[in-house]
DNA sequence: CTTCTTGTTACTGA
DNA sequence: ATCAGTAACAAGAA
């Protein structure tokens, strides 16, 4: 379920692995996973290379040397980007992956797109549920996509004043605002719950009713929870892996997500509630979060 | 068989 | 205009 920390982990991995490597082959296994025509997609990538990798919220932005951008949209629950060196092809079948390799070019039955680099290494875009997609965009199209999003939760331009401004006139629940990518980009269901727990705030609270002290706590928790999760290479709850096929380590540090049957890690009571809020399953400690 | 889960968009109704 | 709720999308787990 890649949210900001998982996408950032992937971004940093890819930065080390694919920048400057010439793309010599493109295989589109599943056309629905590409937003462009196949010919446009292939033409933009073939014989070019990635020169920079940026991120906004959950969106990965790969800048190509030909002024195009490869956008990787919301990997959602099941998207993976897995990088394999040519010498890893044989070892991978019994190490990181339990799916069978069906051909040297297709790593598993959920592989949607494969990029082949000049040195025979490959980048696999795997996505069980086919909700994520890749898109070639011009600079203008890329900017348009980014403008639709709110400020990235970890960018320097997201400061306490920005948070106050976007919360003060909103008659919506805290949870629904945290999840709204048009306001703050990058937070999904797991981290929204973890942030509310860390800030000791009830996710059902109305945003415009939070006082300055509570907003400050919320702001600090957004930054600290996301940064801590990045330090642990993200959370694996179901299918998320990094670019080596390894799971994230933050799952064991979760305090409320998925822990509705456990004791609260703060007060020790069996007080973690599981409710539906803003259309999403929400966990919170009714004792610690007010 | 049904129900639930992920993130986003589109829609409806208050 | 604002907000909440729900369906749709795909596929799999329980």
PDB file of C-alpha atoms (C1' of nucleotides) in Angstrom:
ATOM      1  CA  UNK A   1       0.000   0.000   0.000  1.00  0.00           C
ATOM      2  CA  UNK A   2       2.638   2.479  -0.924  1.00  0.00           C
ATOM      3  CA  UNK A   3       2.182   5.841   0.731  1.00  0.00           C
ATOM      4  CA  UNK A   4       4.817   8.552   0.991  1.00  0.00           C
ATOM      5  CA  UNK A   5       7.432   6.570   2.999  1.00  0.00           C
ATOM      6  CA  UNK A   6       7.232   3.558   0.682  1.00  0.00           C
ATOM      7  CA  UNK A   7       7.372   5.666  -2.484  1.00  0.00           C
ATOM      8  CA  UNK A   8      10.314   7.629  -1.072  1.00  0.00           C
ATOM      9  CA  UNK A   9      12.136   4.369  -0.272  1.00  0.00           C
ATOM     10  CA  UNK A  10      11.592   3.240  -3.862  1.00  0.00           C
ATOM     11  CA  UNK A  11      12.707   6.629  -5.184  1.00  0.00           C
ATOM     12  CA  UNK A  12      15.987   6.543  -3.315  1.00  0.00           C
ATOM     13  CA  UNK A  13      16.634   2.941  -4.401  1.00  0.00           C
ATOM     14  CA  UNK A  14      15.940   3.704  -8.039  1.00  0.00           C
ATOM     15  CA  UNK A  15      18.146   6.770  -7.891  1.00  0.00           C
ATOM     16  CA  UNK A  16      21.095   4.521  -7.098  1.00  0.00           C
ATOM     17  CA  UNK A  17      20.142   1.846  -9.589  1.00  0.00           C
ATOM     18  CA  UNK A  18      18.862   3.275 -12.868  1.00  0.00           C
ATOM     19  CA  UNK A  19      19.993   6.885 -13.315  1.00  0.00           C
ATOM     20  CA  UNK A  20      22.044   7.265 -16.491  1.00  0.00           C
ATOM     21  CA  UNK A  21      21.381   3.702 -17.677  1.00  0.00           C
ATOM     22  CA  UNK A  22      20.272   3.558 -21.290  1.00  0.00           C
ATOM     23  CA  UNK A  23      16.889   1.909 -21.853  1.00  0.00           C
ATOM     24  CA  UNK A  24      17.185  -0.464 -24.791  1.00  0.00           C
ATOM     25  CA  UNK A  25      13.968  -2.464 -24.522  1.00  0.00           C
ATOM     26  CA  UNK A  26      10.393  -1.887 -23.382  1.00  0.00           C
ATOM     27  CA  UNK A  27       7.871  -4.661 -22.937  1.00  0.00           C
ATOM     28  CA  UNK A  28       4.259  -3.750 -22.282  1.00  0.00           C
ATOM     29  CA  UNK A  29       2.614  -6.879 -20.934  1.00  0.00           C
ATOM     30  CA  UNK A  30      -0.630  -5.191 -19.914  1.00  0.00           C
ATOM     31  CA  UNK A  31      -1.748  -2.273 -22.052  1.00  0.00           C
ATOM     32  CA  UNK A  32      -4.146  -1.007 -19.398  1.00  0.00           C
ATOM     33  CA  UNK A  33      -1.174  -0.244 -17.161  1.00  0.00           C
ATOM     34  CA  UNK A  34       0.006   2.437 -19.614  1.00  0.00           C
ATOM     35  CA  UNK A  35      -1.826   5.713 -20.009  1.00  0.00           C
ATOM     36  CA  UNK A  36      -0.356   6.482 -23.453  1.00  0.00           C
ATOM     37  CA  UNK A  37      -0.462   4.616 -26.738  1.00  0.00           C
ATOM     38  CA  UNK A  38       2.119   1.846 -26.830  1.00  0.00           C
ATOM     39  CA  UNK A  39       4.006   3.522 -29.665  1.00  0.00           C
ATOM     40  CA  UNK A  40       4.283   6.841 -27.864  1.00  0.00           C
ATOM     41  CA  UNK A  41       5.348   5.121 -24.670  1.00  0.00           C
ATOM     42  CA  UNK A  42       8.035   3.057 -26.365  1.00  0.00           C
ATOM     43  CA  UNK A  43       9.289   5.898 -28.529  1.00  0.00           C
ATOM     44  CA  UNK A  44       9.761   8.199 -25.536  1.00  0.00           C
ATOM     45  CA  UNK A  45      11.790   5.609 -23.633  1.00  0.00           C
ATOM     46  CA  UNK A  46      13.818   3.656 -26.184  1.00  0.00           C
ATOM     47  CA  UNK A  47      17.480   4.665 -26.368  1.00  0.00           C
ATOM     48  CA  UNK A  48      16.963   7.286 -23.682  1.00  0.00           C
ATOM     49  CA  UNK A  49      17.796   7.312 -19.996  1.00  0.00           C
ATOM     50  CA  UNK A  50      16.494   8.602 -16.655  1.00  0.00           C
ATOM     51  CA  UNK A  51      18.429  11.627 -15.505  1.00  0.00           C
ATOM     52  CA  UNK A  52      16.617  12.499 -12.285  1.00  0.00           C
ATOM     53  CA  UNK A  53      13.958  10.988  -9.998  1.00  0.00           C
ATOM     54  CA  UNK A  54      11.631  13.190  -7.978  1.00  0.00           C
ATOM     55  CA  UNK A  55       8.542  12.505  -5.914  1.00  0.00           C
ATOM     56  CA  UNK A  56       5.462  14.414  -4.925  1.00  0.00           C
ATOM     57  CA  UNK A  57       3.129  12.699  -2.506  1.00  0.00           C
ATOM     58  CA  UNK A  58       2.731   9.166  -3.815  1.00  0.00           C
ATOM     59  CA  UNK A  59       3.675  10.122  -7.385  1.00  0.00           C
ATOM     60  CA  UNK A  60       7.092   9.138  -8.770  1.00  0.00           C
ATOM     61  CA  UNK A  61       8.485  11.452 -11.438  1.00  0.00           C
ATOM     62  CA  UNK A  62      11.278  10.074 -13.589  1.00  0.00           C
ATOM     63  CA  UNK A  63      12.879  12.792 -15.697  1.00  0.00           C
ATOM     64  CA  UNK A  64      14.224  11.536 -19.028  1.00  0.00           C
ATOM     65  CA  UNK A  65      17.066  13.027 -21.034  1.00  0.00           C
ATOM     66  CA  UNK A  66      14.680  13.985 -23.856  1.00  0.00           C
ATOM     67  CA  UNK A  67      12.534  16.428 -21.841  1.00  0.00           C
ATOM     68  CA  UNK A  68       9.840  13.835 -21.275  1.00  0.00           C
ATOM     69  CA  UNK A  69       8.800  12.455 -17.909  1.00  0.00           C
ATOM     70  CA  UNK A  70       7.804   8.957 -16.913  1.00  0.00           C
ATOM     71  CA  UNK A  71       5.138   9.306 -14.228  1.00  0.00           C
ATOM     72  CA  UNK A  72       4.386   6.351 -11.984  1.00  0.00           C
ATOM     73  CA  UNK A  73       0.976   6.932 -10.465  1.00  0.00           C
ATOM     74  CA  UNK A  74      -0.218   5.674  -7.126  1.00  0.00           C
ATOM     75  CA  UNK A  75       1.080   2.166  -6.817  1.00  0.00           C
ATOM     76  CA  UNK A  76      -1.862   1.661  -4.498  1.00  0.00           C
ATOM     77  CA  UNK A  77      -2.012  -1.550  -2.601  1.00  0.00           C
ATOM     78  CA  UNK A  78      -0.193  -3.908  -4.886  1.00  0.00           C
ATOM     79  CA  UNK A  79       2.215  -1.985  -7.105  1.00  0.00           C
ATOM     80  CA  UNK A  80       5.883  -2.919  -7.052  1.00  0.00           C
ATOM     81  CA  UNK A  81       8.945  -1.673  -8.888  1.00  0.00           C
ATOM     82  CA  UNK A  82      11.572  -4.371  -8.790  1.00  0.00           C
ATOM     83  CA  UNK A  83      15.045  -3.949 -10.202  1.00  0.00           C
ATOM     84  CA  UNK A  84      16.968  -7.043 -11.210  1.00  0.00           C
ATOM     85  CA  UNK A  85      20.566  -7.238 -12.360  1.00  0.00           C
ATOM     86  CA  UNK A  86      21.111  -9.766 -15.117  1.00  0.00           C
ATOM     87  CA  UNK A  87      23.127 -11.958 -12.760  1.00  0.00           C
ATOM     88  CA  UNK A  88      20.232 -11.965 -10.272  1.00  0.00           C
ATOM     89  CA  UNK A  89      17.762 -13.531 -12.682  1.00  0.00           C
ATOM     90  CA  UNK A  90      18.449 -17.062 -11.486  1.00  0.00           C
ATOM     91  CA  UNK A  91      18.845 -16.390  -7.789  1.00  0.00           C
ATOM     92  CA  UNK A  92      15.659 -14.421  -7.485  1.00  0.00           C
ATOM     93  CA  UNK A  93      13.373 -17.375  -8.011  1.00  0.00           C
ATOM     94  CA  UNK A  94      14.240 -18.933  -4.675  1.00  0.00           C
ATOM     95  CA  UNK A  95      15.022 -15.827  -2.680  1.00  0.00           C
ATOM     96  CA  UNK A  96      12.796 -12.781  -2.771  1.00  0.00           C
ATOM     97  CA  UNK A  97       9.874 -14.007  -4.814  1.00  0.00           C
ATOM     98  CA  UNK A  98       7.530 -16.889  -4.374  1.00  0.00           C
ATOM     99  CA  UNK A  99       6.031 -16.525  -7.822  1.00  0.00           C
ATOM    100  CA  UNK A 100       7.525 -18.523 -10.634  1.00  0.00           C
ATOM    101  CA  UNK A 101       9.479 -16.910 -13.370  1.00  0.00           C
ATOM    102  CA  UNK A 102       7.567 -17.626 -16.506  1.00  0.00           C
ATOM    103  CA  UNK A 103      10.161 -16.368 -18.948  1.00  0.00           C
ATOM    104  CA  UNK A 104      13.424 -14.483 -18.710  1.00  0.00           C
ATOM    105  CA  UNK A 105      11.511 -11.335 -19.547  1.00  0.00           C
ATOM    106  CA  UNK A 106       8.477 -11.787 -17.287  1.00  0.00           C
ATOM    107  CA  UNK A 107       9.127 -12.039 -13.608  1.00  0.00           C
ATOM    108  CA  UNK A 108       5.638 -13.131 -12.546  1.00  0.00           C
ATOM    109  CA  UNK A 109       2.039 -13.237 -13.693  1.00  0.00           C
ATOM    110  CA  UNK A 110       1.398  -9.740 -12.344  1.00  0.00           C
ATOM    111  CA  UNK A 111       4.180  -8.069 -14.266  1.00  0.00           C
ATOM    112  CA  UNK A 112       2.658  -5.279 -16.361  1.00  0.00           C
ATOM    113  CA  UNK A 113       5.647  -3.439 -17.829  1.00  0.00           C
ATOM    114  CA  UNK A 114       9.358  -4.235 -18.128  1.00  0.00           C
ATOM    115  CA  UNK A 115      12.201  -1.893 -18.954  1.00  0.00           C
ATOM    116  CA  UNK A 116      15.425  -3.473 -20.186  1.00  0.00           C
ATOM    117  CA  UNK A 117      18.666  -1.536 -19.753  1.00  0.00           C
ATOM    118  CA  UNK A 118      21.816  -1.681 -21.833  1.00  0.00           C
ATOM    119  CA  UNK A 119      23.691  -3.659 -19.179  1.00  0.00           C
ATOM    120  CA  UNK A 120      20.944  -6.362 -19.271  1.00  0.00           C
ATOM    121  CA  UNK A 121      19.434  -5.275 -15.945  1.00  0.00           C
ATOM    122  CA  UNK A 122      15.650  -4.900 -15.829  1.00  0.00           C
ATOM    123  CA  UNK A 123      13.014  -2.899 -14.022  1.00  0.00           C
ATOM    124  CA  UNK A 124       9.720  -4.715 -13.503  1.00  0.00           C
ATOM    125  CA  UNK A 125       6.466  -2.942 -12.799  1.00  0.00           C
ATOM    126  CA  UNK A 126       4.301  -5.524 -11.037  1.00  0.00           C
ATOM    127  CA  UNK A 127       0.743  -4.749 -10.001  1.00  0.00           C
ATOM    128  CA  UNK A 128      -1.727  -7.443  -8.989  1.00  0.00           C
ATOM    129  CA  UNK A 129      -4.827  -5.265  -9.051  1.00  0.00           C
ATOM    130  CA  UNK A 130      -3.915  -3.142 -12.047  1.00  0.00           C
ATOM    131  CA  UNK A 131      -4.904   0.134 -10.390  1.00  0.00           C
ATOM    132  CA  UNK A 132      -1.528   1.784 -10.835  1.00  0.00           C
ATOM    133  CA  UNK A 133      -0.279   2.987 -14.189  1.00  0.00           C
ATOM    134  CA  UNK A 134       2.676   4.521 -16.004  1.00  0.00           C
ATOM    135  CA  UNK A 135       2.439   7.616 -18.151  1.00  0.00           C
ATOM    136  CA  UNK A 136       4.778   9.492 -20.460  1.00  0.00           C
ATOM    137  CA  UNK A 137       4.203  13.200 -19.948  1.00  0.00           C
ATOM    138  CA  UNK A 138       5.650  16.407 -21.356  1.00  0.00           C
ATOM    139  CA  UNK A 139       6.941  18.952 -18.874  1.00  0.00           C
ATOM    140  CA  UNK A 140       3.648  20.815 -19.157  1.00  0.00           C
ATOM    141  CA  UNK A 141       1.572  17.708 -18.524  1.00  0.00           C
ATOM    142  CA  UNK A 142       3.808  16.771 -15.604  1.00  0.00           C
ATOM    143  CA  UNK A 143       3.380  20.236 -14.061  1.00  0.00           C
ATOM    144  CA  UNK A 144      -0.371  20.044 -14.509  1.00  0.00           C
ATOM    145  CA  UNK A 145      -0.517  16.727 -12.673  1.00  0.00           C
ATOM    146  CA  UNK A 146       1.618  18.099  -9.844  1.00  0.00           C
ATOM    147  CA  UNK A 147      -0.439  21.268  -9.524  1.00  0.00           C
ATOM    148  CA  UNK A 148      -3.544  19.224  -8.842  1.00  0.00           C
ATOM    149  CA  UNK A 149      -1.863  17.940  -5.688  1.00  0.00           C
ATOM    150  CA  UNK A 150      -1.421  19.797  -2.432  1.00  0.00           C
ATOM    151  CA  UNK A 151       1.957  20.372  -0.812  1.00  0.00           C
ATOM    152  CA  UNK A 152       4.085  17.286  -0.235  1.00  0.00           C
ATOM    153  CA  UNK A 153       3.955  16.303   3.426  1.00  0.00           C
ATOM    154  CA  UNK A 154       7.739  16.250   3.791  1.00  0.00           C
ATOM    155  CA  UNK A 155       8.671  19.203   1.601  1.00  0.00           C
ATOM    156  CA  UNK A 156      10.143  22.272   3.259  1.00  0.00           C
ATOM    157  CA  UNK A 157       7.314  24.437   1.990  1.00  0.00           C
ATOM    158  CA  UNK A 158       4.909  22.470   4.143  1.00  0.00           C
ATOM    159  CA  UNK A 159       5.232  24.364   7.421  1.00  0.00           C
ATOM    160  CA  UNK A 160       2.947  24.922  10.392  1.00  0.00           C
ATOM    161  CA  UNK A 161       1.418  28.041   8.848  1.00  0.00           C
ATOM    162  CA  UNK A 162       0.410  26.118   5.723  1.00  0.00           C
ATOM    163  CA  UNK A 163      -1.226  23.458   7.883  1.00  0.00           C
ATOM    164  CA  UNK A 164      -3.113  26.050   9.934  1.00  0.00           C
ATOM    165  CA  UNK A 165      -4.302  27.828   6.822  1.00  0.00           C
ATOM    166  CA  UNK A 166      -5.665  24.682   5.193  1.00  0.00           C
ATOM    167  CA  UNK A 167      -7.340  23.424   8.371  1.00  0.00           C
ATOM    168  CA  UNK A 168      -8.882  26.535   9.903  1.00  0.00           C
ATOM    169  CA  UNK A 169     -11.883  26.919   7.594  1.00  0.00           C
ATOM    170  CA  UNK A 170     -12.579  23.232   7.028  1.00  0.00           C
ATOM    171  CA  UNK A 171     -15.655  21.771   8.654  1.00  0.00           C
ATOM    172  CA  UNK A 172     -14.407  18.248   7.917  1.00  0.00           C
ATOM    173  CA  UNK A 173     -12.959  15.497  10.060  1.00  0.00           C
ATOM    174  CA  UNK A 174      -9.248  15.365  10.736  1.00  0.00           C
ATOM    175  CA  UNK A 175      -9.039  11.958   9.078  1.00  0.00           C
ATOM    176  CA  UNK A 176     -10.662  13.097   5.861  1.00  0.00           C
ATOM    177  CA  UNK A 177      -8.313  16.092   5.566  1.00  0.00           C
ATOM    178  CA  UNK A 178      -5.195  14.003   6.181  1.00  0.00           C
ATOM    179  CA  UNK A 179      -6.232  11.663   3.383  1.00  0.00           C
ATOM    180  CA  UNK A 180      -7.055  14.459   0.928  1.00  0.00           C
ATOM    181  CA  UNK A 181      -4.172  14.625  -1.571  1.00  0.00           C
ATOM    182  CA  UNK A 182      -5.333  18.042  -2.777  1.00  0.00           C
ATOM    183  CA  UNK A 183      -4.477  19.479   0.640  1.00  0.00           C
ATOM    184  CA  UNK A 184      -1.429  17.496   1.781  1.00  0.00           C
ATOM    185  CA  UNK A 185       0.070  14.924  -0.583  1.00  0.00           C
ATOM    186  CA  UNK A 186       1.473  11.595   0.547  1.00  0.00           C
ATOM    187  CA  UNK A 187      -0.570  10.404   3.522  1.00  0.00           C
ATOM    188  CA  UNK A 188      -2.729   7.292   3.123  1.00  0.00           C
ATOM    189  CA  UNK A 189      -4.828   5.212   5.467  1.00  0.00           C
ATOM    190  CA  UNK A 190      -2.028   3.644   7.514  1.00  0.00           C
ATOM    191  CA  UNK A 191      -0.093   6.818   8.233  1.00  0.00           C
ATOM    192  CA  UNK A 192      -3.227   8.927   8.762  1.00  0.00           C
ATOM    193  CA  UNK A 193      -4.137   6.651  11.687  1.00  0.00           C
ATOM    194  CA  UNK A 194      -0.559   6.502  12.984  1.00  0.00           C
ATOM    195  CA  UNK A 195      -0.215  10.305  12.818  1.00  0.00           C
ATOM    196  CA  UNK A 196      -3.470  10.855  14.736  1.00  0.00           C
ATOM    197  CA  UNK A 197      -2.317   8.399  17.402  1.00  0.00           C
ATOM    198  CA  UNK A 198       1.079  10.066  17.692  1.00  0.00           C
ATOM    199  CA  UNK A 199      -0.576  13.479  18.033  1.00  0.00           C
ATOM    200  CA  UNK A 200      -3.096  12.058  20.556  1.00  0.00           C
ATOM    201  CA  UNK A 201      -5.944  13.432  18.471  1.00  0.00           C
ATOM    202  CA  UNK A 202      -9.271  11.752  17.785  1.00  0.00           C
ATOM    203  CA  UNK A 203      -9.550  11.354  13.981  1.00  0.00           C
ATOM    204  CA  UNK A 204     -13.253  12.232  14.231  1.00  0.00           C
ATOM    205  CA  UNK A 205     -12.445  15.772  15.387  1.00  0.00           C
ATOM    206  CA  UNK A 206     -13.435  18.621  13.080  1.00  0.00           C
ATOM    207  CA  UNK A 207     -10.393  20.367  11.607  1.00  0.00           C
ATOM    208  CA  UNK A 208     -11.625  23.890  12.341  1.00  0.00           C
ATOM    209  CA  UNK A 209     -12.053  23.014  16.023  1.00  0.00           C
ATOM    210  CA  UNK A 210      -8.398  22.163  16.631  1.00  0.00           C
ATOM    211  CA  UNK A 211      -6.562  24.751  18.699  1.00  0.00           C
ATOM    212  CA  UNK A 212      -3.031  26.008  18.010  1.00  0.00           C
ATOM    213  CA  UNK A 213      -1.435  23.569  20.399  1.00  0.00           C
ATOM    214  CA  UNK A 214      -3.222  20.629  18.784  1.00  0.00           C
ATOM    215  CA  UNK A 215      -2.308  21.767  15.275  1.00  0.00           C
ATOM    216  CA  UNK A 216       1.314  22.053  16.340  1.00  0.00           C
ATOM    217  CA  UNK A 217       1.203  18.492  17.685  1.00  0.00           C
ATOM    218  CA  UNK A 218      -0.406  17.295  14.481  1.00  0.00           C
ATOM    219  CA  UNK A 219       2.219  19.026  12.370  1.00  0.00           C
ATOM    220  CA  UNK A 220       5.090  17.545  14.362  1.00  0.00           C
ATOM    221  CA  UNK A 221       3.526  14.090  14.171  1.00  0.00           C
ATOM    222  CA  UNK A 222       3.097  14.268  10.389  1.00  0.00           C
ATOM    223  CA  UNK A 223       6.794  14.993   9.955  1.00  0.00           C
ATOM    224  CA  UNK A 224       8.103  12.600  12.603  1.00  0.00           C
ATOM    225  CA  UNK A 225       5.929   9.577  11.772  1.00  0.00           C
ATOM    226  CA  UNK A 226       6.691   9.813   8.043  1.00  0.00           C
ATOM    227  CA  UNK A 227      10.417  10.294   8.623  1.00  0.00           C
ATOM    228  CA  UNK A 228      10.598   7.394  11.066  1.00  0.00           C
ATOM    229  CA  UNK A 229       8.794   5.168   8.559  1.00  0.00           C
ATOM    230  CA  UNK A 230      11.281   6.143   5.829  1.00  0.00           C
ATOM    231  CA  UNK A 231      14.129   5.261   8.185  1.00  0.00           C
ATOM    232  CA  UNK A 232      12.597   1.789   8.456  1.00  0.00           C
ATOM    233  CA  UNK A 233      12.079   1.530   4.681  1.00  0.00           C
ATOM    234  CA  UNK A 234       8.292   1.744   4.878  1.00  0.00           C
ATOM    235  CA  UNK A 235       5.489  -0.561   5.953  1.00  0.00           C
ATOM    236  CA  UNK A 236       4.675  -3.903   4.380  1.00  0.00           C
ATOM    237  CA  UNK A 237       1.164  -4.983   5.189  1.00  0.00           C
ATOM    238  CA  UNK A 238       0.441  -7.035   2.116  1.00  0.00           C
ATOM    239  CA  UNK A 239       2.343  -6.680  -1.151  1.00  0.00           C
ATOM    240  CA  UNK A 240       4.661  -3.727  -0.805  1.00  0.00           C
ATOM    241  CA  UNK A 241       8.332  -4.389  -1.452  1.00  0.00           C
ATOM    242  CA  UNK A 242      11.300  -2.172  -2.196  1.00  0.00           C
ATOM    243  CA  UNK A 243      13.180  -2.372  -5.501  1.00  0.00           C
ATOM    244  CA  UNK A 244      15.077  -5.444  -4.310  1.00  0.00           C
ATOM    245  CA  UNK A 245      11.874  -7.306  -3.474  1.00  0.00           C
ATOM    246  CA  UNK A 246      12.406  -6.823   0.259  1.00  0.00           C
ATOM    247  CA  UNK A 247       9.679  -5.891   2.726  1.00  0.00           C
ATOM    248  CA  UNK A 248       9.602  -2.694   4.765  1.00  0.00           C
ATOM    249  CA  UNK A 249      10.330  -2.896   8.493  1.00  0.00           C
ATOM    250  CA  UNK A 250       7.883  -0.340   9.873  1.00  0.00           C
ATOM    251  CA  UNK A 251       4.957  -2.770  10.269  1.00  0.00           C
ATOM    252  CA  UNK A 252       6.181  -3.922  13.683  1.00  0.00           C
ATOM    253  CA  UNK A 253       6.319  -0.312  14.855  1.00  0.00           C
ATOM    254  CA  UNK A 254       2.703   0.464  13.955  1.00  0.00           C
ATOM    255  CA  UNK A 255       0.768   1.541  17.026  1.00  0.00           C
ATOM    256  CA  UNK A 256      -2.862   1.435  15.917  1.00  0.00           C
ATOM    257  CA  UNK A 257      -3.147   0.262  12.306  1.00  0.00           C
ATOM    258  CA  UNK A 258      -4.239  -3.378  12.371  1.00  0.00           C
ATOM    259  CA  UNK A 259      -3.975  -3.518  16.181  1.00  0.00           C
ATOM    260  CA  UNK A 260      -7.662  -3.276  17.118  1.00  0.00           C
ATOM    261  CA  UNK A 261      -7.462  -6.551  19.034  1.00  0.00           C
ATOM    262  CA  UNK A 262      -4.246  -5.674  20.872  1.00  0.00           C
ATOM    263  CA  UNK A 263      -3.568  -3.510  23.878  1.00  0.00           C
ATOM    264  CA  UNK A 264      -2.764   0.142  23.261  1.00  0.00           C
ATOM    265  CA  UNK A 265       0.997   0.665  23.232  1.00  0.00           C
ATOM    266  CA  UNK A 266       0.584   3.889  25.167  1.00  0.00           C
ATOM    267  CA  UNK A 267      -2.007   3.220  27.894  1.00  0.00           C
ATOM    268  CA  UNK A 268      -1.946  -0.576  27.830  1.00  0.00           C
ATOM    269  CA  UNK A 269      -5.726  -0.938  27.705  1.00  0.00           C
ATOM    270  CA  UNK A 270      -7.864  -2.812  25.194  1.00  0.00           C
ATOM    271  CA  UNK A 271      -9.096   0.508  23.915  1.00  0.00           C
ATOM    272  CA  UNK A 272      -8.282   0.537  20.208  1.00  0.00           C
ATOM    273  CA  UNK A 273     -11.456   1.101  18.229  1.00  0.00           C
ATOM    274  CA  UNK A 274     -12.032   0.136  14.614  1.00  0.00           C
ATOM    275  CA  UNK A 275     -14.577   2.361  12.907  1.00  0.00           C
ATOM    276  CA  UNK A 276     -15.505   3.613   9.458  1.00  0.00           C
ATOM    277  CA  UNK A 277     -14.557   7.240   8.891  1.00  0.00           C
ATOM    278  CA  UNK A 278     -14.256   9.235   5.674  1.00  0.00           C
ATOM    279  CA  UNK A 279     -15.168   6.009   3.908  1.00  0.00           C
ATOM    280  CA  UNK A 280     -12.132   4.222   5.290  1.00  0.00           C
ATOM    281  CA  UNK A 281     -11.381   1.793   8.081  1.00  0.00           C
ATOM    282  CA  UNK A 282      -9.969   3.841  10.934  1.00  0.00           C
ATOM    283  CA  UNK A 283      -8.255   2.732  14.128  1.00  0.00           C
ATOM    284  CA  UNK A 284      -7.704   4.899  17.176  1.00  0.00           C
ATOM    285  CA  UNK A 285      -7.332   4.569  20.953  1.00  0.00           C
ATOM    286  CA  UNK A 286     -10.457   5.962  22.587  1.00  0.00           C
ATOM    287  CA  UNK A 287      -8.520   6.470  25.780  1.00  0.00           C
ATOM    288  CA  UNK A 288      -5.398   8.275  24.469  1.00  0.00           C
ATOM    289  CA  UNK A 289      -6.809  10.225  21.536  1.00  0.00           C
ATOM    290  CA  UNK A 290      -9.088  13.145  22.323  1.00  0.00           C
TER     291      UNK A 290
ATOM    292  C1'  DC B   1     -21.454 -17.545  -1.964  1.00  0.00           C
ATOM    293  C1'  DT B   2     -20.510 -12.767   0.504  1.00  0.00           C
ATOM    294  C1'  DT B   3     -17.652  -9.312   2.453  1.00  0.00           C
ATOM    295  C1'  DC B   4     -13.619  -6.716   2.937  1.00  0.00           C
ATOM    296  C1'  DT B   5      -9.351  -4.337   1.441  1.00  0.00           C
ATOM    297  C1'  DT B   6      -6.269  -0.681  -1.239  1.00  0.00           C
ATOM    298  C1'  DG B   7      -6.494   5.175  -3.665  1.00  0.00           C
ATOM    299  C1'  DT B   8      -8.728   8.011  -6.683  1.00  0.00           C
ATOM    300  C1'  DT B   9     -12.515   9.889  -9.342  1.00  0.00           C
ATOM    301  C1'  DA B  10     -17.216  10.694 -10.280  1.00  0.00           C
ATOM    302  C1'  DC B  11     -21.474  11.187  -8.774  1.00  0.00           C
ATOM    303  C1'  DT B  12     -25.634  12.158  -5.596  1.00  0.00           C
ATOM    304  C1'  DG B  13     -27.980  14.351  -2.074  1.00  0.00           C
ATOM    305  C1'  DA B  14     -28.054  17.269   1.928  1.00  0.00           C
TER     306       DA B  14
ATOM    307  C1'  DA C   1     -19.949  26.370  -2.411  1.00  0.00           C
ATOM    308  C1'  DT C   2     -19.056  22.393   1.125  1.00  0.00           C
ATOM    309  C1'  DC C   3     -19.265  18.077   2.854  1.00  0.00           C
ATOM    310  C1'  DA C   4     -20.466  13.035   3.496  1.00  0.00           C
ATOM    311  C1'  DG C   5     -21.364   8.930   1.470  1.00  0.00           C
ATOM    312  C1'  DT C   6     -21.127   5.527  -2.155  1.00  0.00           C
ATOM    313  C1'  DA C   7     -20.033   3.183  -6.545  1.00  0.00           C
ATOM    314  C1'  DA C   8     -16.617   1.963  -9.630  1.00  0.00           C
ATOM    315  C1'  DC C   9     -12.255   0.101 -10.781  1.00  0.00           C
ATOM    316  C1'  DA C  10      -9.292  -5.308 -10.048  1.00  0.00           C
ATOM    317  C1'  DA C  11      -8.094  -9.120  -7.733  1.00  0.00           C
ATOM    318  C1'  DG C  12      -7.562 -11.860  -3.917  1.00  0.00           C
ATOM    319  C1'  DA C  13      -8.166 -13.370   0.990  1.00  0.00           C
ATOM    320  C1'  DA C  14     -11.115 -15.028   4.479  1.00  0.00           C
TER     321       DA C  14
END
